[in-house]
Short mmCIF file of N, CA and C in Angstrom, two decimals:
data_model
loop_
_atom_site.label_atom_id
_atom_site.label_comp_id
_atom_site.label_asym_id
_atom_site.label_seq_id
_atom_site.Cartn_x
_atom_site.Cartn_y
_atom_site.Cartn_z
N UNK A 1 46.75 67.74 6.55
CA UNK A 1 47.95 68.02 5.79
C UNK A 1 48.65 69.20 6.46
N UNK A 2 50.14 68.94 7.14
CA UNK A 2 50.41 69.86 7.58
C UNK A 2 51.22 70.93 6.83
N UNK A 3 51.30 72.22 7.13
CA UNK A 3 51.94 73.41 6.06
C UNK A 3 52.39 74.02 7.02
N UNK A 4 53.77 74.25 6.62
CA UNK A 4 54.77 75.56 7.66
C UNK A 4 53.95 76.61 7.06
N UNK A 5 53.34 77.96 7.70
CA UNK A 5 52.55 78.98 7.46
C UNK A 5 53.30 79.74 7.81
N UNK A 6 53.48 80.80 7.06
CA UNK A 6 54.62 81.89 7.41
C UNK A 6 53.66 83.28 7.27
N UNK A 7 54.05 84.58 7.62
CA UNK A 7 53.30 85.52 7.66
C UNK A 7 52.44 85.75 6.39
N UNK A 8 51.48 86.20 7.01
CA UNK A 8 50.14 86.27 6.10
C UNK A 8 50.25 87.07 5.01
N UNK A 9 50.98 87.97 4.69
CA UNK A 9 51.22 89.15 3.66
C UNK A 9 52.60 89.15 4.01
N UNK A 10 53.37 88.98 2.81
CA UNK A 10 54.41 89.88 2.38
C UNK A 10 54.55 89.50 1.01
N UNK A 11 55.71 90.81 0.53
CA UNK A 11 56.70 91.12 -0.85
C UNK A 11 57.64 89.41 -0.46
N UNK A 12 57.56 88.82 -1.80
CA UNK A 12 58.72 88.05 -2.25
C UNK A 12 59.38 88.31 -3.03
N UNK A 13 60.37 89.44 -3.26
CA UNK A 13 61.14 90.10 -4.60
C UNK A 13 61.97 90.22 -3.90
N UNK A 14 63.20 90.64 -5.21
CA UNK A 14 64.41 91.56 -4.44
C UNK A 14 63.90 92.89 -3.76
N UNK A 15 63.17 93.43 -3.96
CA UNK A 15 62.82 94.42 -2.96
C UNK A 15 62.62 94.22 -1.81
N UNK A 16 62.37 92.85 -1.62
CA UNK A 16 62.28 92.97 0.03
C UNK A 16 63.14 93.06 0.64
N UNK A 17 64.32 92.94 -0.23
CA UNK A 17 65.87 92.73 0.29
C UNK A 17 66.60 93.91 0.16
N UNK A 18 66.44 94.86 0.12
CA UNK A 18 67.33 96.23 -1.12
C UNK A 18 68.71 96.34 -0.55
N UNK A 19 69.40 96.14 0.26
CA UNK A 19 70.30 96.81 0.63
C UNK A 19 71.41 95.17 0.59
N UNK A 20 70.52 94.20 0.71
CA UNK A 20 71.57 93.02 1.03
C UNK A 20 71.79 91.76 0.16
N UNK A 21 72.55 91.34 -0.20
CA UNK A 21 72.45 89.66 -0.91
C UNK A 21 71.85 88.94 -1.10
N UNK A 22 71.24 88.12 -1.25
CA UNK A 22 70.34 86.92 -0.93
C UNK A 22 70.98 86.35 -0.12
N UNK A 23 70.73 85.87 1.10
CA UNK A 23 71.10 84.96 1.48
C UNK A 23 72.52 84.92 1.84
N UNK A 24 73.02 86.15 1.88
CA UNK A 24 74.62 86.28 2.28
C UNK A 24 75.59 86.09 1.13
N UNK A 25 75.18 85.80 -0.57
CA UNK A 25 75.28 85.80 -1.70
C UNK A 25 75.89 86.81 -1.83
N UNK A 26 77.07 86.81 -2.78
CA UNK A 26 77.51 87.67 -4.43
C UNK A 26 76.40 87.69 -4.91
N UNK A 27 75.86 88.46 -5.99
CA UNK A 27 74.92 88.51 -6.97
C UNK A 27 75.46 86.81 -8.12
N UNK A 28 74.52 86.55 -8.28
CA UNK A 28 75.16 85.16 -9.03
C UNK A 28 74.78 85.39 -10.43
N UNK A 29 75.84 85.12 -11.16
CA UNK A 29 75.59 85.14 -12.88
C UNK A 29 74.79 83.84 -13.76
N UNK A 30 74.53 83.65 -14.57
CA UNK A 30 73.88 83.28 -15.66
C UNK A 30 73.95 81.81 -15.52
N UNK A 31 75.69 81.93 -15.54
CA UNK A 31 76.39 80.14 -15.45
C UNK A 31 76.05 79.82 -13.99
N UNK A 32 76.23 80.71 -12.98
CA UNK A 32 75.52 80.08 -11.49
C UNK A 32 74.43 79.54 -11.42
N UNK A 33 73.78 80.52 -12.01
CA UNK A 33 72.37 80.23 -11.90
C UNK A 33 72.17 78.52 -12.35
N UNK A 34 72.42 78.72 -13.81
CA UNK A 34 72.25 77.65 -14.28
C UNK A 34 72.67 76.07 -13.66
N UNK A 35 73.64 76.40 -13.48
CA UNK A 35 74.54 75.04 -12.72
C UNK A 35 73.65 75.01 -11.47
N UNK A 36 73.53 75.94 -11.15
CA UNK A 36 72.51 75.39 -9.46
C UNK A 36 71.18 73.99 -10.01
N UNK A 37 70.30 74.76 -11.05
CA UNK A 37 69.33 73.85 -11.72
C UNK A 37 69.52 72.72 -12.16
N UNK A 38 70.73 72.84 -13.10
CA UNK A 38 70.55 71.37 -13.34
C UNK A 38 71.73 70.40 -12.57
N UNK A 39 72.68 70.95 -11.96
CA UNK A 39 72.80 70.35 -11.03
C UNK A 39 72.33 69.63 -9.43
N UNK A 40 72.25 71.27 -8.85
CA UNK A 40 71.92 70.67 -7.13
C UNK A 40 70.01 70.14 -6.96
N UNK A 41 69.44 71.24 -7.99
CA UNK A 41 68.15 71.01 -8.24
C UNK A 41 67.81 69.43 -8.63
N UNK A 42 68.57 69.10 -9.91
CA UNK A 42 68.80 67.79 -9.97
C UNK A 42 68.48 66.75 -9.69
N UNK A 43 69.38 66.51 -8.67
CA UNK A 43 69.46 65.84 -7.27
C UNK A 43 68.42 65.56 -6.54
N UNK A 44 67.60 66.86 -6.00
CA UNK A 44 67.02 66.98 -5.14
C UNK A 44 65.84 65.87 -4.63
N UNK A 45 65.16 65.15 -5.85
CA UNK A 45 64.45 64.10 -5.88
C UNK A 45 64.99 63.05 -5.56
N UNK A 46 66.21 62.64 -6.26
CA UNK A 46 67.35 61.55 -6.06
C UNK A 46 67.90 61.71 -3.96
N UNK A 47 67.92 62.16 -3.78
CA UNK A 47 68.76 62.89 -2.74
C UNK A 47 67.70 62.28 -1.84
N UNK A 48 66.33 63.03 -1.90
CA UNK A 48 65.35 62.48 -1.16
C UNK A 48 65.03 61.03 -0.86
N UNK A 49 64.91 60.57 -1.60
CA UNK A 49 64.37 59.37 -2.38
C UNK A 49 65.60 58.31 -1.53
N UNK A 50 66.77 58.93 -1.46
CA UNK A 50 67.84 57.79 -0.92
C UNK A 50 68.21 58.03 0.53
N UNK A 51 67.18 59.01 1.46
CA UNK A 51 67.28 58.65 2.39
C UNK A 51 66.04 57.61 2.94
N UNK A 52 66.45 57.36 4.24
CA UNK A 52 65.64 56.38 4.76
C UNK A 52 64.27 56.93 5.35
N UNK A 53 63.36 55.60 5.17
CA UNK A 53 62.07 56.22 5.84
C UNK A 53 61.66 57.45 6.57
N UNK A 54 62.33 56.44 7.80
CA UNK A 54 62.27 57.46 8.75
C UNK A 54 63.27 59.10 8.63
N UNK A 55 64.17 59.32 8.34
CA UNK A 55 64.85 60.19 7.56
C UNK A 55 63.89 61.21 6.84
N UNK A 56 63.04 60.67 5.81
CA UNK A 56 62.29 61.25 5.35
C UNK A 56 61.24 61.91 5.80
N UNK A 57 60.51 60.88 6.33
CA UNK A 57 59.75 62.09 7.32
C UNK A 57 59.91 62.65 8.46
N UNK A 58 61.47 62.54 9.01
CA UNK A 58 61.64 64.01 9.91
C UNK A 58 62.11 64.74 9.19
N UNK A 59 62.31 64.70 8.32
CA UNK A 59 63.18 66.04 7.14
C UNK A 59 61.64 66.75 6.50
N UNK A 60 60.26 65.82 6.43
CA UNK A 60 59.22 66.29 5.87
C UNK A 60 58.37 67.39 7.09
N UNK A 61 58.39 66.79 8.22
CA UNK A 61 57.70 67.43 9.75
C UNK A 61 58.54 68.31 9.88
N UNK A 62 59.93 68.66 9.58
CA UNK A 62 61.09 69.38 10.01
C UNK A 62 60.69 70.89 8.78
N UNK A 63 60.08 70.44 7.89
CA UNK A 63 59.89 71.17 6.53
C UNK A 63 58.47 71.93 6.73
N UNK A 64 57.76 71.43 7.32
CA UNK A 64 55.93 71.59 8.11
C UNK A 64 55.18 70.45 6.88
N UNK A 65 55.78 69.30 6.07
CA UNK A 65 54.73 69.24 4.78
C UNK A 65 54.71 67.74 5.38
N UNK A 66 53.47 66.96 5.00
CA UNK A 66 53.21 66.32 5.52
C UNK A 66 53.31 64.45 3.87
N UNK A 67 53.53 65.56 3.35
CA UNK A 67 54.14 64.34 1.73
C UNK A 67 55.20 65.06 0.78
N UNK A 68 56.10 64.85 0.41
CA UNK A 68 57.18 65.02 -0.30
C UNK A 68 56.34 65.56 -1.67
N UNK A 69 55.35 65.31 -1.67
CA UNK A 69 54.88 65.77 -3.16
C UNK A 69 53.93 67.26 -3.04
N UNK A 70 53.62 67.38 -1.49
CA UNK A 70 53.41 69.16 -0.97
C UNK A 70 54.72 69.69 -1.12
N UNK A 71 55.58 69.13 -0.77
CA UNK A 71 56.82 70.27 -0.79
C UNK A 71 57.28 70.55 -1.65
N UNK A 72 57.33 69.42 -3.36
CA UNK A 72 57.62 69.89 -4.43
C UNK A 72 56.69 70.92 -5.28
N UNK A 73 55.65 70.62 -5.19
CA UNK A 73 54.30 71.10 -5.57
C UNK A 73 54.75 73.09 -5.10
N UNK A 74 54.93 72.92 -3.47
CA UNK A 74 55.45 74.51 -3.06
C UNK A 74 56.61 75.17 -3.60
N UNK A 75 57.60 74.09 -4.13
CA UNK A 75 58.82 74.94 -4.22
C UNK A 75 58.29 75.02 -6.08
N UNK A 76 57.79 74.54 -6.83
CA UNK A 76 57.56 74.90 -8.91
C UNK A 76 56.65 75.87 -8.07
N UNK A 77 55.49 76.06 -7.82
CA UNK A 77 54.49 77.01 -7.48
C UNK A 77 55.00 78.45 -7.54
N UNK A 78 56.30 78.54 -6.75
CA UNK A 78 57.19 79.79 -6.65
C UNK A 78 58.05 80.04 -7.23
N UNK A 79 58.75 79.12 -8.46
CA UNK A 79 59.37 78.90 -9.57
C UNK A 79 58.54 80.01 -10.56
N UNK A 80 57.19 79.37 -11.23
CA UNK A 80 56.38 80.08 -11.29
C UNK A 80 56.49 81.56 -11.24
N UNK A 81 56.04 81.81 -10.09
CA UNK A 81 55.77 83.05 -9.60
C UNK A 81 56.95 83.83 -9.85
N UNK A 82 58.52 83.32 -9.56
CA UNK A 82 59.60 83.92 -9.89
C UNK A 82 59.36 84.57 -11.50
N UNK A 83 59.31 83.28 -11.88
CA UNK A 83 59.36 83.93 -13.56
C UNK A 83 58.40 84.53 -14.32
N UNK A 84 57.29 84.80 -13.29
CA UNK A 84 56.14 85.88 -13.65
C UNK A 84 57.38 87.40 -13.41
N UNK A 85 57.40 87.35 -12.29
CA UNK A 85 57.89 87.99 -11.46
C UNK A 85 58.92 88.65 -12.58
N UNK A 86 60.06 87.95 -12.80
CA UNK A 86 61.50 88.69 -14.15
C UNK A 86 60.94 89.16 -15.25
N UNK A 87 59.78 88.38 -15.45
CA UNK A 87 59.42 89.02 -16.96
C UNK A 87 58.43 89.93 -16.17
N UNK A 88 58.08 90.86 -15.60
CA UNK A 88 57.52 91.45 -15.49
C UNK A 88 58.43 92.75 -15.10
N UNK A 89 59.60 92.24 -14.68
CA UNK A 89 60.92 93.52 -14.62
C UNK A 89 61.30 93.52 -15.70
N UNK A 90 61.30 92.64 -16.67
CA UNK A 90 62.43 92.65 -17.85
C UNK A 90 61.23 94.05 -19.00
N UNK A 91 59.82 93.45 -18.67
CA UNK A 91 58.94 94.34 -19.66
C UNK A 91 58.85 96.12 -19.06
N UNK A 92 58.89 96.33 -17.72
CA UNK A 92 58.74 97.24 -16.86
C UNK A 92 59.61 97.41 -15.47
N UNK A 93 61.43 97.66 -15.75
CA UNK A 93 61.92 97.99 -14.73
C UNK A 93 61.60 98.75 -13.64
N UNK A 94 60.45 99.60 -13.49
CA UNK A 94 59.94 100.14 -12.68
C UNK A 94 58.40 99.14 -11.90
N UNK A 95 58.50 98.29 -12.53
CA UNK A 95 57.34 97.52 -11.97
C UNK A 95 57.47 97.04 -10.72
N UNK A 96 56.60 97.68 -9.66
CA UNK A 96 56.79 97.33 -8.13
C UNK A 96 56.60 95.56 -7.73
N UNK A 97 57.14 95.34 -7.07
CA UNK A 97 57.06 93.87 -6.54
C UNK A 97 55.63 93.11 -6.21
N UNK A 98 55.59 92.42 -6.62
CA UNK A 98 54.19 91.45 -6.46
C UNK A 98 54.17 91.54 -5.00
N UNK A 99 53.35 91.53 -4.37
CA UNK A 99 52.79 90.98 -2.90
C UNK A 99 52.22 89.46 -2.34
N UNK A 100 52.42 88.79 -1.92
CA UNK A 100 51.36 87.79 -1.93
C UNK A 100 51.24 87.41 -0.63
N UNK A 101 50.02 86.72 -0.17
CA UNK A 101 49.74 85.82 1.02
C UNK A 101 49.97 84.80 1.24
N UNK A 102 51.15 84.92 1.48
CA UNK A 102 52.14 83.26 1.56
C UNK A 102 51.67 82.24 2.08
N UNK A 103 50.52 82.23 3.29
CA UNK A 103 50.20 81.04 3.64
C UNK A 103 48.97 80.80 2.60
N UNK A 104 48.43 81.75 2.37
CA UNK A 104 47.06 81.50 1.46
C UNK A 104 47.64 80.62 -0.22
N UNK A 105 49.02 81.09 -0.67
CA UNK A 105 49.31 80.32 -1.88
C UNK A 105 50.25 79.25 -1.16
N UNK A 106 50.86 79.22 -0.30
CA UNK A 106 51.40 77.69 0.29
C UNK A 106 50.28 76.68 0.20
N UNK A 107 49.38 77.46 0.86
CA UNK A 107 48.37 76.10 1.08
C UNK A 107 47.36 75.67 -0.24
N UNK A 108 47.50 77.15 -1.62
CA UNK A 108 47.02 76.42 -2.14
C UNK A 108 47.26 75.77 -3.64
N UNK A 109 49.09 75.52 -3.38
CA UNK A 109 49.93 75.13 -3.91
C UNK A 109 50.08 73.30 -3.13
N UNK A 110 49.72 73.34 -2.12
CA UNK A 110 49.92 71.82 -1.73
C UNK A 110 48.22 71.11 -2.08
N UNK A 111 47.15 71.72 -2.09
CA UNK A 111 45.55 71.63 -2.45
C UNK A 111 45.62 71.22 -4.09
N UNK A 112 46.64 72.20 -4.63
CA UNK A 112 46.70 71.32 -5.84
C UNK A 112 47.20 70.06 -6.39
N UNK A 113 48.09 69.97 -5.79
CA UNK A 113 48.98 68.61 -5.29
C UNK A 113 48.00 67.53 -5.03
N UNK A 114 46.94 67.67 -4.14
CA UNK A 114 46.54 66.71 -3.01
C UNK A 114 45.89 65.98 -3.41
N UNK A 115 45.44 65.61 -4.89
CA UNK A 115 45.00 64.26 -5.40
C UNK A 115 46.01 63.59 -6.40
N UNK A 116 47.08 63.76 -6.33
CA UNK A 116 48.13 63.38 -7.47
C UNK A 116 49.23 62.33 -6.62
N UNK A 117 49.77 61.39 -7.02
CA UNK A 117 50.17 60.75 -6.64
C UNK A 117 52.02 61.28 -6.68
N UNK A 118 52.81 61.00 -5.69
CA UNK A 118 54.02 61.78 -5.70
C UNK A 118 54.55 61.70 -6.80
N UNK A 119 54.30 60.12 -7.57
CA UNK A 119 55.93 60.66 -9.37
C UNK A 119 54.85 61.56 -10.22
N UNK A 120 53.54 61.82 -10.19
CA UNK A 120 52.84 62.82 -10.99
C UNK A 120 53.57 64.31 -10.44
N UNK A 121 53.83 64.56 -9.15
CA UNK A 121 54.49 65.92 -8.92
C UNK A 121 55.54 65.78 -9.35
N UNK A 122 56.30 64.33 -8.93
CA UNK A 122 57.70 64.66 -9.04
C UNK A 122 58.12 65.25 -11.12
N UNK A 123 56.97 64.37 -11.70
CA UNK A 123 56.92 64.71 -13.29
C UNK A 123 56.52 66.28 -13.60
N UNK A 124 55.65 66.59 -12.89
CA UNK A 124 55.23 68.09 -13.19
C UNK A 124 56.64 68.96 -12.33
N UNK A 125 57.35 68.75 -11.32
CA UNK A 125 58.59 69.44 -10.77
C UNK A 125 59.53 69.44 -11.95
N UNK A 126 60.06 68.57 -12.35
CA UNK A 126 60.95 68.03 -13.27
C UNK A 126 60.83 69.17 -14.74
N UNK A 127 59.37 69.03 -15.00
CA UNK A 127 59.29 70.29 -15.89
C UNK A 127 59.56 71.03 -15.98
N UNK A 128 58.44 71.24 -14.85
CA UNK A 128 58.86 73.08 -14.37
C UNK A 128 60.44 73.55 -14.01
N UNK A 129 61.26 72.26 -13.65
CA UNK A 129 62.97 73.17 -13.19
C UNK A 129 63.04 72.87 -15.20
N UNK A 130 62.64 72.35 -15.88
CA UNK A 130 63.34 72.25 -17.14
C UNK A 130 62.82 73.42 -18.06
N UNK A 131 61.43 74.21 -17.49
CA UNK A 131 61.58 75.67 -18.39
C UNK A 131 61.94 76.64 -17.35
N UNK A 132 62.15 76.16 -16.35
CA UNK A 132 63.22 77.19 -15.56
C UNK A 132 64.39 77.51 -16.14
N UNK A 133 64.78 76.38 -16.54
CA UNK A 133 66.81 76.26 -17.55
C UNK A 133 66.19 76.49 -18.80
N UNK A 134 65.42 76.83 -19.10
CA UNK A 134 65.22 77.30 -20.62
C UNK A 134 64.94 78.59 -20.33
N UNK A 135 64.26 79.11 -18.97
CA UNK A 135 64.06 80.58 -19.20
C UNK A 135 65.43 81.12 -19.01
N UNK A 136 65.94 80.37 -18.06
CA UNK A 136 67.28 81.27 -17.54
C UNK A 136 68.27 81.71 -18.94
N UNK A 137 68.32 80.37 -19.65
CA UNK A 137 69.42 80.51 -21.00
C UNK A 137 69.02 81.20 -21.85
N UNK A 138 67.81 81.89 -21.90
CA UNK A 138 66.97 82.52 -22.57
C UNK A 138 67.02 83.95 -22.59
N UNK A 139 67.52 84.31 -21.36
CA UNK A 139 67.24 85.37 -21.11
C UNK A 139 68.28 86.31 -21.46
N UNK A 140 68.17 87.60 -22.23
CA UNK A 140 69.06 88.24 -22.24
C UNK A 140 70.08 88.92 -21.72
N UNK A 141 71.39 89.08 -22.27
CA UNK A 141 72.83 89.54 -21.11
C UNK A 141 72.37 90.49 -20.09
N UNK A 142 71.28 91.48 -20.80
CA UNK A 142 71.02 92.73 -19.92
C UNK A 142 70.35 92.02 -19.10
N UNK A 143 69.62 91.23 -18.70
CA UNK A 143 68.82 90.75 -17.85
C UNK A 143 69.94 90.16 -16.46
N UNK A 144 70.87 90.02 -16.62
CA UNK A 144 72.10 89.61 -15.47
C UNK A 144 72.61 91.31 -14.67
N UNK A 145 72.22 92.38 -15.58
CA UNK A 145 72.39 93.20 -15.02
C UNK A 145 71.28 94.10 -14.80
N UNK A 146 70.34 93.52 -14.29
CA UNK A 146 68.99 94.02 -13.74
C UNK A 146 69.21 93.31 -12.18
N UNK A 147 69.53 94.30 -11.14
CA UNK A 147 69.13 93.93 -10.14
C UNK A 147 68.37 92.94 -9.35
N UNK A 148 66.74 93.70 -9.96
CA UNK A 148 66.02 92.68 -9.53
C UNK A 148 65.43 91.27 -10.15
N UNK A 149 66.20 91.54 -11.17
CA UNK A 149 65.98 90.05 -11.45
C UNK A 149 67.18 88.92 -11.07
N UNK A 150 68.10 89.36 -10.97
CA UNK A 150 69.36 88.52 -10.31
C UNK A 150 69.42 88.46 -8.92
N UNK A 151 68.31 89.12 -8.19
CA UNK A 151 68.23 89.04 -6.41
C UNK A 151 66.79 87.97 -6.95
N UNK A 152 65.96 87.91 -7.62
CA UNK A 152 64.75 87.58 -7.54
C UNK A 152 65.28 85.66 -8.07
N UNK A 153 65.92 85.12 -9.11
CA UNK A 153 66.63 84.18 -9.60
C UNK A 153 67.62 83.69 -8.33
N UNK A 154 68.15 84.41 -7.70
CA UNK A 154 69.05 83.45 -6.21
C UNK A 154 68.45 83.51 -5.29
N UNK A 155 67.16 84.52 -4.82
CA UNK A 155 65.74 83.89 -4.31
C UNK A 155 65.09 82.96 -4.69
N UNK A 156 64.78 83.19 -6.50
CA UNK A 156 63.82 81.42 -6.21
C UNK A 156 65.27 80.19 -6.50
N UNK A 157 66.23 80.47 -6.78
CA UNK A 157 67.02 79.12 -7.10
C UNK A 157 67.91 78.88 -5.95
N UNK A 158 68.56 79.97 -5.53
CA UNK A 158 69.57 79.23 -4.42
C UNK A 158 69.11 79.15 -3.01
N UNK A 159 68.03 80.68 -2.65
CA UNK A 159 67.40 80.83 -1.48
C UNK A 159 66.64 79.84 -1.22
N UNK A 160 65.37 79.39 -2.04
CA UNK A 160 64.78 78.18 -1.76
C UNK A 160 65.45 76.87 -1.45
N UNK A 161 66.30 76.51 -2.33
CA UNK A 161 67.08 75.34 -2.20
C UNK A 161 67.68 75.22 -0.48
N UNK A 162 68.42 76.03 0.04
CA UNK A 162 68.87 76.35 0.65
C UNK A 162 67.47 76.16 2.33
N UNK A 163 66.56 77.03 1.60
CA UNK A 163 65.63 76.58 2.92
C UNK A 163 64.91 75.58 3.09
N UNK A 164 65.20 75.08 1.65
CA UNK A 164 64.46 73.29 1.87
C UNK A 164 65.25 71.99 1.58
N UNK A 165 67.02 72.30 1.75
CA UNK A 165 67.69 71.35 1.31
C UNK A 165 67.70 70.21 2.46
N UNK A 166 67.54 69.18 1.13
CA UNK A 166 67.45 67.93 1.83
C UNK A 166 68.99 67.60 2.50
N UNK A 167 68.57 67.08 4.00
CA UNK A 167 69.98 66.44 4.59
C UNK A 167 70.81 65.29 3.38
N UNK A 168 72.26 65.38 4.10
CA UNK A 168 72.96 64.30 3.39
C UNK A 168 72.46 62.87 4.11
N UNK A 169 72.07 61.39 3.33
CA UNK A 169 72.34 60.68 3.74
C UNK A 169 72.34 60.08 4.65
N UNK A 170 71.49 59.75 6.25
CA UNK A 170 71.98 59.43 7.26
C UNK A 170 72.56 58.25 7.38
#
Protein backbone atom coordinates (compact mmCIF):
# COMPACT_ATOMS: atom_id res chain seq x y z
CA UNK A 1 0.00 0.00 0.00
CA UNK A 2 1.59 2.97 -1.13
CA UNK A 3 1.61 6.40 1.20
CA UNK A 4 3.09 9.87 0.18
CA UNK A 5 5.28 10.16 3.61
CA UNK A 6 6.02 13.55 4.42
CA UNK A 7 8.40 14.67 7.25
CA UNK A 8 8.47 12.67 10.26
CA UNK A 9 7.55 15.40 12.93
CA UNK A 10 5.87 18.46 12.49
CA UNK A 11 3.13 21.21 13.95
CA UNK A 12 -0.14 21.06 11.77
CA UNK A 13 -1.80 24.35 13.16
CA UNK A 14 -1.97 27.83 12.31
CA UNK A 15 1.13 28.19 14.09
CA UNK A 16 3.03 26.72 11.74
CA UNK A 17 2.01 29.43 9.58
CA UNK A 18 2.11 32.77 11.86
CA UNK A 19 2.90 35.39 9.69
CA UNK A 20 0.99 34.11 6.40
CA UNK A 21 -2.51 32.90 4.92
CA UNK A 22 -3.21 29.58 4.29
CA UNK A 23 -2.44 28.88 1.26
CA UNK A 24 -2.23 32.43 -0.18
CA UNK A 25 -5.91 32.90 1.47
CA UNK A 26 -7.92 35.95 3.08
CA UNK A 27 -8.78 34.53 6.41
CA UNK A 28 -12.17 32.82 5.34
CA UNK A 29 -15.46 33.37 7.33
CA UNK A 30 -18.10 31.04 8.63
CA UNK A 31 -20.24 31.14 5.22
CA UNK A 32 -16.77 30.20 3.36
CA UNK A 33 -16.06 27.80 5.31
CA UNK A 34 -19.22 26.28 5.11
CA UNK A 35 -19.93 26.47 1.37
CA UNK A 36 -16.47 24.87 0.77
CA UNK A 37 -18.08 21.53 2.73
CA UNK A 38 -20.98 21.11 1.46
CA UNK A 39 -20.29 22.17 -1.68
CA UNK A 40 -16.68 21.44 -3.26
CA UNK A 41 -16.25 18.70 -0.46
CA UNK A 42 -19.44 17.38 -1.84
CA UNK A 43 -18.40 16.59 -4.98
CA UNK A 44 -15.35 15.21 -4.22
CA UNK A 45 -16.55 11.47 -4.29
CA UNK A 46 -18.84 12.26 -7.30
CA UNK A 47 -15.93 14.01 -9.09
CA UNK A 48 -13.78 10.95 -8.50
CA UNK A 49 -15.98 8.37 -9.26
CA UNK A 50 -16.64 10.11 -12.90
CA UNK A 51 -13.34 10.00 -13.97
CA UNK A 52 -12.01 7.20 -15.93
CA UNK A 53 -10.11 4.19 -14.81
CA UNK A 54 -7.19 4.93 -15.80
CA UNK A 55 -7.62 8.70 -14.71
CA UNK A 56 -8.11 7.41 -11.44
CA UNK A 57 -5.31 5.78 -10.74
CA UNK A 58 -2.85 8.30 -11.99
CA UNK A 59 -4.59 10.89 -9.90
CA UNK A 60 -4.27 7.96 -6.97
CA UNK A 61 -0.09 7.21 -7.69
CA UNK A 62 0.02 11.07 -8.36
CA UNK A 63 -1.57 11.38 -4.60
CA UNK A 64 1.15 8.38 -3.19
CA UNK A 65 -2.34 6.20 -2.15
CA UNK A 66 -2.69 3.19 -3.65
CA UNK A 67 -7.03 2.96 -3.20
CA UNK A 68 -9.30 5.90 -3.17
CA UNK A 69 -10.55 4.68 0.14
CA UNK A 70 -6.66 5.42 1.79
CA UNK A 71 -7.02 8.79 0.63
CA UNK A 72 -10.43 9.41 2.07
CA UNK A 73 -9.74 7.54 5.21
CA UNK A 74 -6.38 10.37 5.33
CA UNK A 75 -8.17 13.38 4.54
CA UNK A 76 -11.62 12.61 7.86
CA UNK A 77 -8.47 11.35 9.96
CA UNK A 78 -7.28 15.12 9.85
CA UNK A 79 -10.77 16.50 9.84
CA UNK A 80 -10.67 14.90 13.12
CA UNK A 81 -7.66 16.11 14.35
CA UNK A 82 -8.65 19.70 13.09
CA UNK A 83 -11.57 19.72 15.33
CA UNK A 84 -9.69 18.32 18.28
CA UNK A 85 -7.42 20.87 17.46
CA UNK A 86 -10.39 24.32 17.58
CA UNK A 87 -11.88 23.01 20.48
CA UNK A 88 -8.90 22.87 22.16
CA UNK A 89 -8.24 26.78 21.21
CA UNK A 90 -11.77 27.64 21.74
CA UNK A 91 -11.33 25.97 25.66
CA UNK A 92 -7.57 27.39 25.99
CA UNK A 93 -6.45 30.26 23.60
CA UNK A 94 -3.12 29.87 24.81
CA UNK A 95 -3.01 26.18 24.08
CA UNK A 96 0.20 25.41 22.04
CA UNK A 97 -0.28 23.46 18.79
CA UNK A 98 -0.50 19.71 18.68
CA UNK A 99 2.60 18.12 17.06
CA UNK A 100 2.29 15.01 15.22
CA UNK A 101 4.23 12.37 13.11
CA UNK A 102 2.68 12.72 9.94
CA UNK A 103 3.90 9.72 8.33
CA UNK A 104 3.31 7.61 11.50
CA UNK A 105 -0.68 8.89 11.51
CA UNK A 106 -0.85 8.86 7.52
CA UNK A 107 -0.04 5.44 7.62
CA UNK A 108 -2.09 4.74 10.37
CA UNK A 109 -5.06 6.38 9.07
CA UNK A 110 -4.90 4.27 5.72
CA UNK A 111 -4.22 0.71 8.27
CA UNK A 112 -7.50 1.62 9.43
CA UNK A 113 -9.08 1.79 6.22
CA UNK A 114 -7.39 -1.42 4.96
CA UNK A 115 -10.06 -3.98 5.58
CA UNK A 116 -13.15 -1.90 4.59
CA UNK A 117 -14.38 -1.90 1.40
CA UNK A 118 -14.31 1.75 -0.48
CA UNK A 119 -18.45 2.79 -0.07
CA UNK A 120 -17.74 1.72 3.83
CA UNK A 121 -15.06 4.78 3.76
CA UNK A 122 -16.77 6.59 1.37
CA UNK A 123 -19.97 6.24 4.25
CA UNK A 124 -17.72 6.90 7.20
CA UNK A 125 -16.12 10.26 4.93
CA UNK A 126 -19.58 11.43 4.26
CA UNK A 127 -20.10 11.61 8.06
CA UNK A 128 -17.37 12.87 9.17
CA UNK A 129 -17.64 16.13 6.43
CA UNK A 130 -21.42 16.10 7.93
CA UNK A 131 -20.23 16.81 11.73
CA UNK A 132 -17.69 18.87 10.22
CA UNK A 133 -20.88 21.29 8.92
CA UNK A 134 -22.38 20.81 12.16
CA UNK A 135 -19.26 21.78 14.03
CA UNK A 136 -18.56 24.67 11.84
CA UNK A 137 -22.43 26.11 12.25
CA UNK A 138 -21.97 25.45 15.69
CA UNK A 139 -19.47 27.29 16.52
CA UNK A 140 -19.55 30.53 18.05
CA UNK A 141 -19.17 34.26 16.28
CA UNK A 142 -16.08 34.66 18.54
CA UNK A 143 -14.68 31.60 17.24
CA UNK A 144 -14.31 33.41 13.45
CA UNK A 145 -12.28 35.77 15.32
CA UNK A 146 -9.78 33.47 16.86
CA UNK A 147 -6.93 33.33 14.66
CA UNK A 148 -6.07 30.07 15.12
CA UNK A 149 -8.91 28.56 14.58
CA UNK A 150 -9.78 30.28 11.21
CA UNK A 151 -5.99 29.47 9.87
CA UNK A 152 -6.54 25.89 11.40
CA UNK A 153 -10.47 25.46 9.46
CA UNK A 154 -8.81 26.77 5.79
CA UNK A 155 -6.02 24.29 6.69
CA UNK A 156 -8.17 21.37 7.20
CA UNK A 157 -11.02 22.60 4.61
CA UNK A 158 -9.57 24.54 1.81
CA UNK A 159 -5.72 23.61 2.26
CA UNK A 160 -6.42 19.95 2.10
CA UNK A 161 -8.88 20.11 -0.64
CA UNK A 162 -6.61 21.98 -2.56
CA UNK A 163 -3.65 19.40 -2.05
CA UNK A 164 -5.75 16.56 -2.93
CA UNK A 165 -8.15 18.01 -5.51
CA UNK A 166 -9.33 15.74 -7.85
CA UNK A 167 -8.59 16.71 -11.69
CA UNK A 168 -11.54 17.87 -13.90
CA UNK A 169 -12.83 15.18 -16.07
CA UNK A 170 -10.45 13.95 -18.70
Amino acid sequence: MAVRLQSSRMSLSPLAFPQQPVFGMAPLTQHEILRFIQNDWAEYVPRFRRLPAESQATFLAEQGYSRFADLLSHIAAWWRVGLQSIEGYLADPTAPPSEYNVAAFNAEAVANAAGLAEDQVVAAFEAMRHALIDFVKGLPDAAFENEKVVRQLSLEVVGHFKEHEVPARE
